[in-house]
Amino acid sequence: MRVCWLVGKEKCSQRVKLPHLEAVVIGRGPETGITDRKCSRQQVQLKADCNKGYVTVKQIGVNPTSVDLVNVGKDEEVKMKPGQVLHIVNKLYPFTVQFAEESGKTVTEAEETIETDKVPCEDSCENDDEELVPRKTMKMEVVDTQGSSEHPKRSTSCVSSREGTSSKKEHLGHWSQGLKSSMQDPKMQVYKDEKTVVIKDKYPKARYHWLILPWDPISSLKSVTRDHLELLEHMHAVGQKMIEQCPARESLEFRLGYHAIPSMSQLHLHVISQDFDSPALKTKKHWNSFTTDYFLNSQDVIEMIRSNGKVTVKDNVSELLTLPLRCHRCKQQLSTIPQLKEHLRKHWPK
């Protein structure tokens, strides 16, 4: 019989059994080892469906509970699967879930990865401050600038053997680590130089949607300091180059920016056309992540780093993902994604 376990990422010995379809309420207390008074004793309710392989997470406490750094919302529910990370309160106290037979043997490959990754518990990509050996300057080469739905051509330019590597072993099995695999795949690369690589978004939200990633292992904007200012400016310049070489540049508008709380590990700059004509744009979260202040303009990020030495994200920024659907051009409110997409056709270039 399958059972589900809630497993602490910081204290791997911290395990809470989640019986099939039974509501389990956890929070501050000996069961989780949490003593933080900002965490309610009844902070979150968990209900595991061992047959379908997911856990329903419901926030009960006042302070935010999050899954993969996206706040759940008080009295709201989300589904959590193996590999995702539950932070009990205020982006702290991370836990994962794993499904296993009563004997303790895991039953899926993803869960086996969690088992083997228990020691050490820390994410292997967290340390972004290691010093890297400088690479030689290389000629930049654009390989393919067609839209994200096409297969890019293989790049023929050579890149340093240190591309994308770090002194720590990285676990690439979890979906949030997918960019680290894609940036190393020549079939995904459309451009690369000594500092960055450009890939097409696997699930583009517009006709043209590229991601610009640094070779250096930088997990997110939280890790960026003034030392990275030149890199951010270079990434922006590469984005401008991609737009300049786009065949539809005369008829489409583009934006360059970062998500305030990205779902994927490894810093990446979005370059996205503003038509939003894509079958991969399916949900309100997709839409609002690119059309509200959740999407931080590249130049604004550069200015924050230049002025403050860090990127500041507003509190409760995740709530922007739940705003009503509203056209980014005329601000008309629409009820559903299909209605929004039909409306957007009015704004496409003739």
CSV table of C-alpha atoms in Angstrom, one decimal:
chain,number,residue,atom,x,y,z
A,1,MET,CA,0.0,0.0,0.0
A,2,ARG,CA,1.3,3.4,-0.9
A,3,VAL,CA,1.9,6.1,1.7
A,4,CYS,CA,3.1,9.6,1.5
A,5,TRP,CA,5.8,11.3,3.6
A,6,LEU,CA,6.5,15.0,4.1
A,7,VAL,CA,10.3,15.2,4.3
A,8,GLY,CA,12.3,18.2,5.6
A,9,LYS,CA,14.9,19.5,3.3
A,10,GLU,CA,17.0,21.1,6.0
A,11,LYS,CA,16.6,18.3,8.5
A,12,CYS,CA,16.2,15.1,6.5
A,13,SER,CA,15.3,13.2,9.6
A,14,GLN,CA,12.1,15.3,9.9
A,15,ARG,CA,9.4,13.2,8.5
A,16,VAL,CA,5.6,13.4,8.8
A,17,LYS,CA,3.4,10.6,7.5
A,18,LEU,CA,0.4,11.7,5.4
A,19,PRO,CA,-2.1,8.9,5.2
A,20,HIS,CA,-4.2,8.4,2.1
A,21,LEU,CA,-7.0,11.1,1.8
A,22,GLU,CA,-6.6,12.0,5.5
A,23,ALA,CA,-6.3,15.7,6.3
A,24,VAL,CA,-3.2,16.4,8.4
A,25,VAL,CA,-2.6,19.8,9.9
A,26,ILE,CA,0.9,20.9,10.7
A,27,GLY,CA,2.7,24.1,11.8
A,28,ARG,CA,4.8,25.3,14.7
A,29,GLY,CA,5.6,22.3,17.0
A,30,PRO,CA,7.7,19.3,17.7
A,31,GLU,CA,6.4,17.4,14.6
A,32,THR,CA,8.0,19.9,12.2
A,33,GLY,CA,10.7,21.3,14.6
A,34,ILE,CA,9.4,24.8,13.8
A,35,THR,CA,9.6,27.3,16.8
A,36,ASP,CA,9.0,30.5,14.8
A,37,ARG,CA,6.0,32.3,16.3
A,38,LYS,CA,5.1,33.7,12.9
A,39,CYS,CA,4.2,30.1,12.0
A,40,SER,CA,0.8,29.1,13.4
A,41,ARG,CA,0.4,25.8,15.2
A,42,GLN,CA,-2.2,25.1,12.5
A,43,GLN,CA,-0.4,26.7,9.5
A,44,VAL,CA,-1.2,24.3,6.7
A,45,GLN,CA,-3.5,21.4,6.0
A,46,LEU,CA,-2.2,18.6,3.8
A,47,LYS,CA,-4.2,15.8,2.2
A,48,ALA,CA,-2.3,13.2,0.2
A,49,ASP,CA,-3.9,11.2,-2.7
A,50,CYS,CA,-1.6,8.3,-2.8
A,51,ASN,CA,-3.3,6.8,-5.9
A,52,LYS,CA,-2.9,10.0,-8.0
A,53,GLY,CA,0.5,11.0,-6.5
A,54,TYR,CA,-0.2,14.5,-5.3
A,55,VAL,CA,-0.8,16.4,-2.0
A,56,THR,CA,-3.5,19.1,-1.7
A,57,VAL,CA,-2.0,22.0,0.3
A,58,LYS,CA,-4.3,24.4,2.0
A,59,GLN,CA,-3.0,27.5,3.9
A,60,ILE,CA,-4.8,27.9,7.2
A,61,GLY,CA,-2.5,30.3,9.0
A,62,VAL,CA,-2.4,34.1,8.5
A,63,ASN,CA,1.2,34.3,7.2
A,64,PRO,CA,1.9,32.9,3.7
A,65,THR,CA,2.6,29.3,2.9
A,66,SER,CA,4.1,28.7,-0.5
A,67,VAL,CA,4.8,26.0,-3.0
A,68,ASP,CA,7.8,26.6,-5.3
A,69,LEU,CA,7.9,30.1,-3.8
A,70,VAL,CA,4.4,31.0,-5.1
A,71,ASN,CA,2.1,31.9,-2.2
A,72,VAL,CA,-0.9,29.6,-1.7
A,73,GLY,CA,-3.2,32.3,-0.1
A,74,LYS,CA,-5.3,32.0,3.1
A,75,ASP,CA,-8.0,29.3,2.8
A,76,GLU,CA,-6.8,28.6,-0.8
A,77,GLU,CA,-5.6,25.2,-2.1
A,78,VAL,CA,-3.0,24.0,-4.5
A,79,LYS,CA,-1.8,20.6,-5.6
A,80,MET,CA,1.8,19.7,-4.8
A,81,LYS,CA,3.8,16.8,-6.5
A,82,PRO,CA,7.1,15.1,-5.7
A,83,GLY,CA,10.0,17.4,-6.6
A,84,GLN,CA,8.1,20.6,-5.6
A,85,VAL,CA,9.1,22.4,-2.5
A,86,LEU,CA,6.6,23.5,0.2
A,87,HIS,CA,7.7,26.4,2.5
A,88,ILE,CA,5.6,26.2,5.6
A,89,VAL,CA,5.6,30.0,6.3
A,90,ASN,CA,7.3,33.1,4.9
A,91,LYS,CA,9.4,31.2,2.4
A,92,LEU,CA,11.0,29.3,5.3
A,93,TYR,CA,11.1,25.7,6.5
A,94,PRO,CA,11.2,23.8,3.2
A,95,PHE,CA,9.7,20.3,2.8
A,96,THR,CA,9.1,18.0,-0.1
A,97,VAL,CA,6.8,15.0,-0.4
A,98,GLN,CA,7.5,11.5,-1.5
A,99,PHE,CA,5.3,8.5,-2.1
A,100,ALA,CA,6.5,5.1,-1.1
A,101,GLU,CA,5.3,1.6,-0.4
A,102,GLU,CA,4.8,0.8,3.3
A,103,SER,CA,8.2,-0.9,3.2
A,104,GLY,CA,9.8,2.6,2.5
A,105,LYS,CA,10.8,1.8,-1.1
A,106,THR,CA,10.0,4.7,-3.4
A,107,VAL,CA,7.8,3.9,-6.4
A,108,THR,CA,8.7,6.5,-9.0
A,109,GLU,CA,12.0,7.7,-10.5
A,110,ALA,CA,11.4,11.3,-9.2
A,111,GLU,CA,11.0,10.0,-5.7
A,112,GLU,CA,14.1,7.9,-6.0
A,113,THR,CA,15.9,11.2,-6.9
A,114,ILE,CA,14.6,12.7,-3.7
A,115,GLU,CA,15.8,9.7,-1.7
A,116,THR,CA,19.3,9.9,-3.1
A,117,ASP,CA,19.4,13.6,-2.7
A,118,LYS,CA,18.7,13.6,1.1
A,119,VAL,CA,22.4,13.9,2.0
A,120,PRO,CA,23.4,16.6,1.8
A,121,CYS,CA,20.0,18.3,2.2
A,122,GLU,CA,21.0,21.7,0.8
A,123,ASP,CA,20.2,22.5,-2.8
A,124,SER,CA,23.5,22.0,-4.7
A,125,CYS,CA,22.9,25.1,-6.8
A,126,GLU,CA,22.4,27.5,-3.9
A,127,ASN,CA,26.0,28.8,-3.7
A,128,ASP,CA,26.3,31.3,-6.5
A,129,ASP,CA,29.3,33.2,-5.1
A,130,GLU,CA,32.1,30.8,-6.0
A,131,GLU,CA,34.9,32.4,-8.1
A,132,LEU,CA,35.1,31.1,-11.6
A,133,VAL,CA,38.2,31.0,-13.8
A,134,PRO,CA,37.9,33.7,-16.5
A,135,ARG,CA,37.2,32.4,-20.0
A,136,LYS,CA,38.7,33.6,-23.2
A,137,THR,CA,36.7,36.2,-25.2
A,138,MET,CA,35.0,34.5,-28.1
A,139,LYS,CA,33.3,35.8,-31.2
A,140,MET,CA,29.5,35.9,-30.7
A,141,GLU,CA,27.5,34.0,-33.2
A,142,VAL,CA,23.8,34.0,-33.8
A,143,VAL,CA,22.7,30.5,-34.9
A,144,ASP,CA,18.9,30.9,-35.4
A,145,THR,CA,16.5,33.7,-34.6
A,146,GLN,CA,13.3,32.2,-35.8
A,147,GLY,CA,10.3,31.8,-33.5
A,148,SER,CA,10.3,29.5,-30.5
A,149,SER,CA,8.1,26.9,-32.1
A,150,GLU,CA,10.8,26.0,-34.7
A,151,HIS,CA,13.8,23.8,-34.1
A,152,PRO,CA,17.0,25.8,-33.9
A,153,LYS,CA,20.0,24.9,-35.9
A,154,ARG,CA,23.1,23.6,-34.2
A,155,SER,CA,25.7,26.2,-33.3
A,156,THR,CA,29.2,25.7,-34.7
A,157,SER,CA,31.0,28.1,-32.4
A,158,CYS,CA,33.2,26.7,-29.7
A,159,VAL,CA,32.6,27.5,-26.0
A,160,SER,CA,34.8,27.1,-23.0
A,161,SER,CA,34.8,23.7,-21.3
A,162,ARG,CA,33.8,25.5,-18.1
A,163,GLU,CA,30.4,26.5,-19.6
A,164,GLY,CA,27.7,26.2,-17.0
A,165,THR,CA,29.7,24.1,-14.6
A,166,SER,CA,30.3,24.7,-10.9
A,167,SER,CA,32.5,23.1,-8.3
A,168,LYS,CA,29.3,21.5,-6.8
A,169,LYS,CA,27.5,18.7,-8.4
A,170,GLU,CA,24.1,19.8,-9.6
A,171,HIS,CA,21.0,17.7,-9.5
A,172,LEU,CA,19.2,18.2,-12.9
A,173,GLY,CA,16.4,15.7,-12.4
A,174,HIS,CA,13.8,18.1,-11.0
A,175,TRP,CA,11.8,20.1,-13.5
A,176,SER,CA,12.9,23.4,-11.9
A,177,GLN,CA,16.5,22.5,-12.9
A,178,GLY,CA,15.4,22.1,-16.6
A,179,LEU,CA,17.1,25.3,-17.8
A,180,LYS,CA,20.5,24.0,-16.7
A,181,SER,CA,20.0,21.0,-19.0
A,182,SER,CA,18.6,23.0,-21.9
A,183,MET,CA,21.3,25.6,-21.9
A,184,GLN,CA,23.9,22.8,-22.4
A,185,ASP,CA,22.0,21.3,-25.3
A,186,PRO,CA,23.3,22.4,-28.7
A,187,LYS,CA,19.8,21.7,-30.2
A,188,MET,CA,18.3,24.3,-27.9
A,189,GLN,CA,20.9,27.0,-28.3
A,190,VAL,CA,20.2,29.8,-30.8
A,191,TYR,CA,23.0,32.1,-29.8
A,192,LYS,CA,26.0,32.0,-27.4
A,193,ASP,CA,29.1,33.9,-26.4
A,194,GLU,CA,31.6,33.8,-23.6
A,195,LYS,CA,29.2,35.1,-21.0
A,196,THR,CA,25.7,34.0,-22.1
A,197,VAL,CA,23.6,31.5,-24.0
A,198,VAL,CA,20.2,32.1,-25.6
A,199,ILE,CA,17.7,29.3,-25.9
A,200,LYS,CA,14.1,29.2,-27.1
A,201,ASP,CA,11.5,28.8,-24.4
A,202,LYS,CA,10.2,25.2,-24.5
A,203,TYR,CA,6.7,26.5,-23.8
A,204,PRO,CA,6.7,29.9,-25.5
A,205,LYS,CA,4.0,32.4,-24.5
A,206,ALA,CA,4.3,34.4,-27.8
A,207,ARG,CA,5.4,34.0,-31.4
A,208,TYR,CA,9.0,34.9,-30.3
A,209,HIS,CA,10.1,34.0,-26.8
A,210,TRP,CA,13.8,33.5,-25.9
A,211,LEU,CA,15.6,33.1,-22.6
A,212,ILE,CA,19.1,34.5,-22.1
A,213,LEU,CA,21.1,32.7,-19.4
A,214,PRO,CA,24.6,33.4,-18.0
A,215,TRP,CA,27.0,30.5,-18.1
A,216,ASP,CA,28.0,31.3,-14.5
A,217,PRO,CA,25.7,29.5,-12.0
A,218,ILE,CA,23.5,32.3,-10.6
A,219,SER,CA,20.2,30.8,-9.2
A,220,SER,CA,18.0,33.9,-9.4
A,221,LEU,CA,17.8,37.7,-9.0
A,222,LYS,CA,18.2,37.2,-5.2
A,223,SER,CA,21.8,36.3,-5.8
A,224,VAL,CA,22.6,39.2,-8.0
A,225,THR,CA,24.9,42.0,-6.7
A,226,ARG,CA,26.8,45.0,-8.1
A,227,ASP,CA,29.4,42.5,-9.2
A,228,HIS,CA,26.9,41.2,-11.7
A,229,LEU,CA,26.0,44.7,-13.2
A,230,GLU,CA,28.2,44.2,-16.3
A,231,LEU,CA,26.7,40.8,-16.9
A,232,LEU,CA,23.1,42.1,-16.6
A,233,GLU,CA,24.0,44.9,-19.1
A,234,HIS,CA,25.5,42.3,-21.4
A,235,MET,CA,22.4,40.1,-21.2
A,236,HIS,CA,20.2,43.1,-22.0
A,237,ALA,CA,22.4,43.9,-25.0
A,238,VAL,CA,22.2,40.3,-26.2
A,239,GLY,CA,18.4,40.6,-25.9
A,240,GLN,CA,18.4,43.7,-28.1
A,241,LYS,CA,20.6,41.9,-30.6
A,242,MET,CA,18.0,39.0,-30.8
A,243,ILE,CA,15.2,41.5,-31.5
A,244,GLU,CA,17.3,43.4,-34.1
A,245,GLN,CA,17.8,40.1,-36.0
A,246,CYS,CA,14.2,38.9,-35.7
A,247,PRO,CA,12.4,38.9,-39.1
A,248,ALA,CA,9.2,40.3,-37.5
A,249,ARG,CA,10.9,43.1,-35.6
A,250,GLU,CA,9.2,45.8,-37.7
A,251,SER,CA,5.7,44.6,-37.0
A,252,LEU,CA,6.0,43.3,-33.4
A,253,GLU,CA,6.9,44.9,-30.1
A,254,PHE,CA,9.1,43.2,-27.6
A,255,ARG,CA,9.8,43.4,-23.9
A,256,LEU,CA,12.9,42.2,-21.9
A,257,GLY,CA,12.5,41.3,-18.3
A,258,TYR,CA,12.6,38.9,-15.4
A,259,HIS,CA,9.9,37.2,-13.3
A,260,ALA,CA,9.9,38.6,-9.8
A,261,ILE,CA,9.8,35.0,-8.4
A,262,PRO,CA,10.9,32.6,-11.2
A,263,SER,CA,9.8,29.0,-11.1
A,264,MET,CA,13.0,27.8,-12.8
A,265,SER,CA,16.5,27.7,-11.2
A,266,GLN,CA,19.2,29.7,-13.0
A,267,LEU,CA,18.9,33.4,-13.7
A,268,HIS,CA,17.3,34.0,-17.0
A,269,LEU,CA,16.1,37.1,-19.0
A,270,HIS,CA,12.9,36.8,-21.0
A,271,VAL,CA,12.8,38.4,-24.5
A,272,ILE,CA,9.2,38.1,-25.6
A,273,SER,CA,7.1,39.5,-28.3
A,274,GLN,CA,3.9,41.2,-27.2
A,275,ASP,CA,1.5,39.4,-29.5
A,276,PHE,CA,1.1,36.6,-27.0
A,277,ASP,CA,0.0,34.4,-29.8
A,278,SER,CA,0.8,30.9,-28.5
A,279,PRO,CA,-1.1,27.7,-27.6
A,280,ALA,CA,1.2,27.4,-24.5
A,281,LEU,CA,-0.3,30.5,-22.9
A,282,LYS,CA,-3.1,28.7,-21.0
A,283,THR,CA,-3.7,30.1,-17.6
A,284,LYS,CA,-4.2,33.4,-15.7
A,285,LYS,CA,-0.8,32.9,-14.1
A,286,HIS,CA,0.8,32.7,-17.5
A,287,TRP,CA,-0.8,35.9,-18.6
A,288,ASN,CA,-0.3,37.9,-15.4
A,289,SER,CA,3.3,36.9,-15.1
A,290,PHE,CA,4.1,38.8,-18.3
A,291,THR,CA,1.6,41.7,-18.2
A,292,THR,CA,1.7,42.9,-14.6
A,293,ASP,CA,4.5,44.3,-12.3
A,294,TYR,CA,5.4,40.6,-11.7
A,295,PHE,CA,7.4,41.1,-14.8
A,296,LEU,CA,10.4,43.3,-14.0
A,297,ASN,CA,11.8,45.3,-16.9
A,298,SER,CA,15.4,44.5,-17.6
A,299,GLN,CA,16.4,48.2,-17.5
A,300,ASP,CA,14.7,48.6,-14.1
A,301,VAL,CA,16.6,45.7,-12.7
A,302,ILE,CA,19.9,47.1,-14.0
A,303,GLU,CA,19.1,50.4,-12.3
A,304,MET,CA,18.2,48.7,-9.0
A,305,ILE,CA,21.5,46.9,-9.0
A,306,ARG,CA,23.4,50.1,-9.9
A,307,SER,CA,21.6,52.1,-7.2
A,308,ASN,CA,21.0,49.6,-4.4
A,309,GLY,CA,23.3,46.7,-5.1
A,310,LYS,CA,20.4,44.3,-5.0
A,311,VAL,CA,17.0,43.6,-6.6
A,312,THR,CA,14.0,44.4,-4.3
A,313,VAL,CA,10.8,42.6,-4.9
A,314,LYS,CA,7.6,44.0,-3.4
A,315,ASP,CA,5.8,42.0,-0.6
A,316,ASN,CA,2.9,39.9,-1.8
A,317,VAL,CA,4.0,40.2,-5.4
A,318,SER,CA,2.7,36.7,-6.0
A,319,GLU,CA,-0.9,38.1,-5.6
A,320,LEU,CA,-0.4,39.8,-8.9
A,321,LEU,CA,-0.7,36.4,-10.5
A,322,THR,CA,-4.3,36.2,-9.3
A,323,LEU,CA,-5.5,39.5,-10.8
A,324,PRO,CA,-8.4,39.5,-13.3
A,325,LEU,CA,-7.5,39.0,-17.0
A,326,ARG,CA,-7.0,42.3,-18.6
A,327,CYS,CA,-5.7,43.2,-22.1
A,328,HIS,CA,-2.2,44.7,-21.9
A,329,ARG,CA,-3.1,47.1,-24.8
A,330,CYS,CA,-6.5,48.6,-24.1
A,331,LYS,CA,-7.0,47.3,-20.5
A,332,GLN,CA,-10.3,45.7,-21.3
A,333,GLN,CA,-11.2,42.9,-18.7
A,334,LEU,CA,-11.9,39.5,-20.1
A,335,SER,CA,-13.4,36.5,-18.2
A,336,THR,CA,-11.5,33.6,-19.7
A,337,ILE,CA,-8.2,32.8,-21.5
A,338,PRO,CA,-10.1,31.9,-24.8
A,339,GLN,CA,-11.9,35.2,-24.7
A,340,LEU,CA,-8.7,37.0,-24.0
A,341,LYS,CA,-7.0,35.3,-27.0
A,342,GLU,CA,-9.8,36.2,-29.3
A,343,HIS,CA,-9.7,39.8,-28.1
A,344,LEU,CA,-5.9,40.0,-28.6
A,345,ARG,CA,-6.3,39.3,-32.3
A,346,LYS,CA,-7.7,42.8,-32.7
A,347,HIS,CA,-4.3,44.1,-31.6
A,348,TRP,CA,-2.2,42.0,-33.9
A,349,PRO,CA,-0.4,43.7,-36.7
A,350,LYS,CA,-2.4,43.8,-40.0
